[in-house]
Amino acid sequence: MEKSISFSDAIEIYRATKERPLPDVSYENLLEKYHPDYYQDSCVTLNVGVNKGEICHAQLAELLQADARIDEADLAGAPVVDTDLLVIGGGGAGCAAALTAAESGISVMLATKLRLGDSNTIMAEGGIQVSINKNDTPQQHFEDTIKSGHRQVENKLVAEMVMSAPDVVRWLIQQGMQFDLDEYGDLLTRQAGGTSVPRVAYFRDYTGLEMMRVLKEAVRSSSIEVLDYTPTVELLTNEDGHCTGAVLSSLQENRYKLVRAKAVVIATGGIGRLHINNFPTSNHFGATGDGLTLAYRLGAKLRDLDSFQYHPSGLAYPQHLSGSLVTEGVRSAGAYLLNAKGDRFIDELLPRDKVCAAIMRECAEGRGIDAGGGSKGVWLDTPGLELKSPGIFEARFPKLIKLGHKSGADPRKKPLLIYPTLHYQNGGVVIDEHGRTNVKGLYCVGEVSGGIHGRNRLMGNSLLEIICFGRRAGAHIAKNSSRISHGKITIEHLSRLRRELTLANMPMDKKCPILFPDYAKFETDSDYSGLHKNIKDLS
Ligand code: MEZ
């Protein structure tokens, strides 16, 4: 195995050029040999729960098969409040569900671990898929999605998503969201890797942030009661195992609060902060897979627990910014990927899993660039793109220029060293077209759910999916709310969990949901018993 080429030697070899042909490249066993989903020994078989006997990434299995953070004694004296709908998670999916339900007149409470809007929604830069161009159809959008997902998708969900896209974008515009437009006022689109036509509508490289801006404003000016800094530590059930609410932990009041609800929507997002397979991540600080653990304990079926998306262009240098996202929009605009020898090695607009595997192959076979401190990568030829399309960074990628400032280099003048970053959880909780799980009263929407993207997601389908299914869940709950009464609230499911863990000889030392990454530091640890309990157990 060759060693990598040093950063200084590689930058000597690098030349920005407008056009560079793609040499013949081999795709044989590319995924099987290099994609992290295929790493030997990274998965285990689950020993407890409804997915018992199925494979799961070992780091996720540790969460799903962990003990709960609380027991009956913790809840003594905790206040109980009632609402029609409790939404857990303050990103795009949670806000869309909450807004739609509240507009129909039911009472809605939204609890979020950090602040409203702290989510992976704001991390999605490149845009939202919507088939509006003349050369495009929802059918083509459907085909692209299932092909990219290796056909391991739930067709009905994908059909629902692609058909809803124009309406989703219209709704977002009505909320005040801005998009980049052409001279006739039509939405501009860029092409996602793995798709047949340009279909991704965008607002510069701030699309998710802009989406979240308007959703936050809408939520704050609605009747929705928002509880910031209030992670959910457990769900509540009645005697039939239906979900009837949740146990919230107020970080500001240092106490538990029980919420009795007719329906609960989990919209807690992804799992990047677990750093699956030791990868850096593009995810926000709270992406610790809480929703998966909570839903699984109640008996919700999960799927594709061994499949994750590694976004090809995470920043690899400087080290303190490692994993930060450089939007796929840059490759879509024509930027090449170059190895240390200055050669292209893959069609930059193939699906993400293939591009990621190709980058890892360059690095494994000695054509990567060594940035020191154990990090390697390949060039994203941003100066070449600026040469081809002068002014494009200022007009389309202002966030990237900012990231360049933080990293001490202007991307218009110096290529960026990039390497795959853990970006998305492909699988999740099995849902139907209303976001319902197999547990009565429990809905899941957004990244926590599975089946829409199969084993590989397309750029822009996430921002679409969160609004599509968030709204569908909110509408379904509102429609049925008057027929449902508040149920008994218990944590009896935890006795079943503990019995199962004991019978399966599983360790009981880890407490989940973990809520924060294990490197999180809190000045108020000693004041906050729920969190303190977990940190003590980890040390
Ligand atoms: O959907 C995404 O993951 C997205 C928009 C990311 C990006 O590269 O910008």
CSV table of N, CA and C and ligand atoms in Angstrom, one decimal, residues 124-127 309 311 325-329 352 423 457-462, ligand 1:
chain,number,residue,atom,x,y,z
A,124,ALA,N,-28.6,21.3,6.1
A,124,ALA,CA,-28.8,20.9,4.7
A,124,ALA,C,-28.7,22.1,3.9
A,125,GLU,N,-27.6,22.2,3.1
A,125,GLU,CA,-27.3,23.5,2.4
A,125,GLU,C,-27.9,23.5,1.0
A,126,GLY,N,-27.8,22.4,0.3
A,126,GLY,CA,-27.9,22.5,-1.2
A,126,GLY,C,-29.3,22.6,-1.7
A,127,GLY,N,-30.3,22.3,-1.0
A,127,GLY,CA,-31.7,22.5,-1.5
A,127,GLY,C,-32.7,21.4,-1.3
A,309,GLN,N,-25.4,7.3,5.7
A,309,GLN,CA,-24.8,8.1,4.5
A,309,GLN,C,-23.6,8.9,5.0
A,311,HIS,N,-21.5,11.8,3.6
A,311,HIS,CA,-21.5,12.8,2.5
A,311,HIS,C,-20.1,12.9,2.0
A,325,LEU,N,-19.8,20.4,6.5
A,325,LEU,CA,-20.3,20.1,5.2
A,325,LEU,C,-19.9,21.2,4.1
A,326,VAL,N,-19.4,20.6,3.0
A,326,VAL,CA,-19.3,21.5,1.8
A,326,VAL,C,-20.4,21.0,0.8
A,327,THR,N,-21.3,21.8,0.5
A,327,THR,CA,-22.5,21.3,-0.2
A,327,THR,C,-22.2,20.6,-1.5
A,328,GLU,N,-23.0,19.6,-1.8
A,328,GLU,CA,-22.9,18.8,-3.1
A,328,GLU,C,-23.2,19.8,-4.2
A,329,GLY,N,-23.9,20.9,-3.9
A,329,GLY,CA,-24.1,21.9,-4.9
A,329,GLY,C,-22.9,22.4,-5.6
A,352,ARG,N,-24.1,9.5,-3.9
A,352,ARG,CA,-23.2,9.8,-2.8
A,352,ARG,C,-22.4,8.6,-2.3
A,423,HIS,N,-23.3,11.8,7.6
A,423,HIS,CA,-24.2,12.9,7.3
A,423,HIS,C,-25.7,12.5,7.6
A,457,ARG,N,-29.5,8.2,0.2
A,457,ARG,CA,-30.4,9.3,0.0
A,457,ARG,C,-29.9,10.2,-1.1
A,458,LEU,N,-30.8,10.9,-1.8
A,458,LEU,CA,-30.4,11.9,-2.8
A,458,LEU,C,-30.4,13.3,-2.1
A,459,MET,N,-29.5,14.1,-2.5
A,459,MET,CA,-29.4,15.5,-2.1
A,459,MET,C,-30.8,16.1,-2.3
A,460,GLY,N,-31.3,16.8,-1.2
A,460,GLY,CA,-32.6,17.5,-1.4
A,460,GLY,C,-33.8,16.7,-1.0
A,461,ASN,N,-33.7,15.4,-1.0
A,461,ASN,CA,-34.9,14.6,-0.6
A,461,ASN,C,-35.2,14.7,0.9
A,462,SER,N,-34.2,15.1,1.7
A,462,SER,CA,-34.4,15.2,3.1
A,462,SER,C,-35.3,16.4,3.4
B,1,MEZ,O1,-29.9,16.9,1.3
B,1,MEZ,C1,-28.7,17.1,1.7
B,1,MEZ,O2,-28.1,16.2,2.3
B,1,MEZ,C2,-28.1,18.3,1.3
B,1,MEZ,C3,-28.9,19.4,0.8
B,1,MEZ,C4,-26.7,18.4,1.4
B,1,MEZ,C5,-25.8,19.3,0.7
B,1,MEZ,O3,-24.9,18.8,0.1
B,1,MEZ,O4,-26.0,20.5,0.6
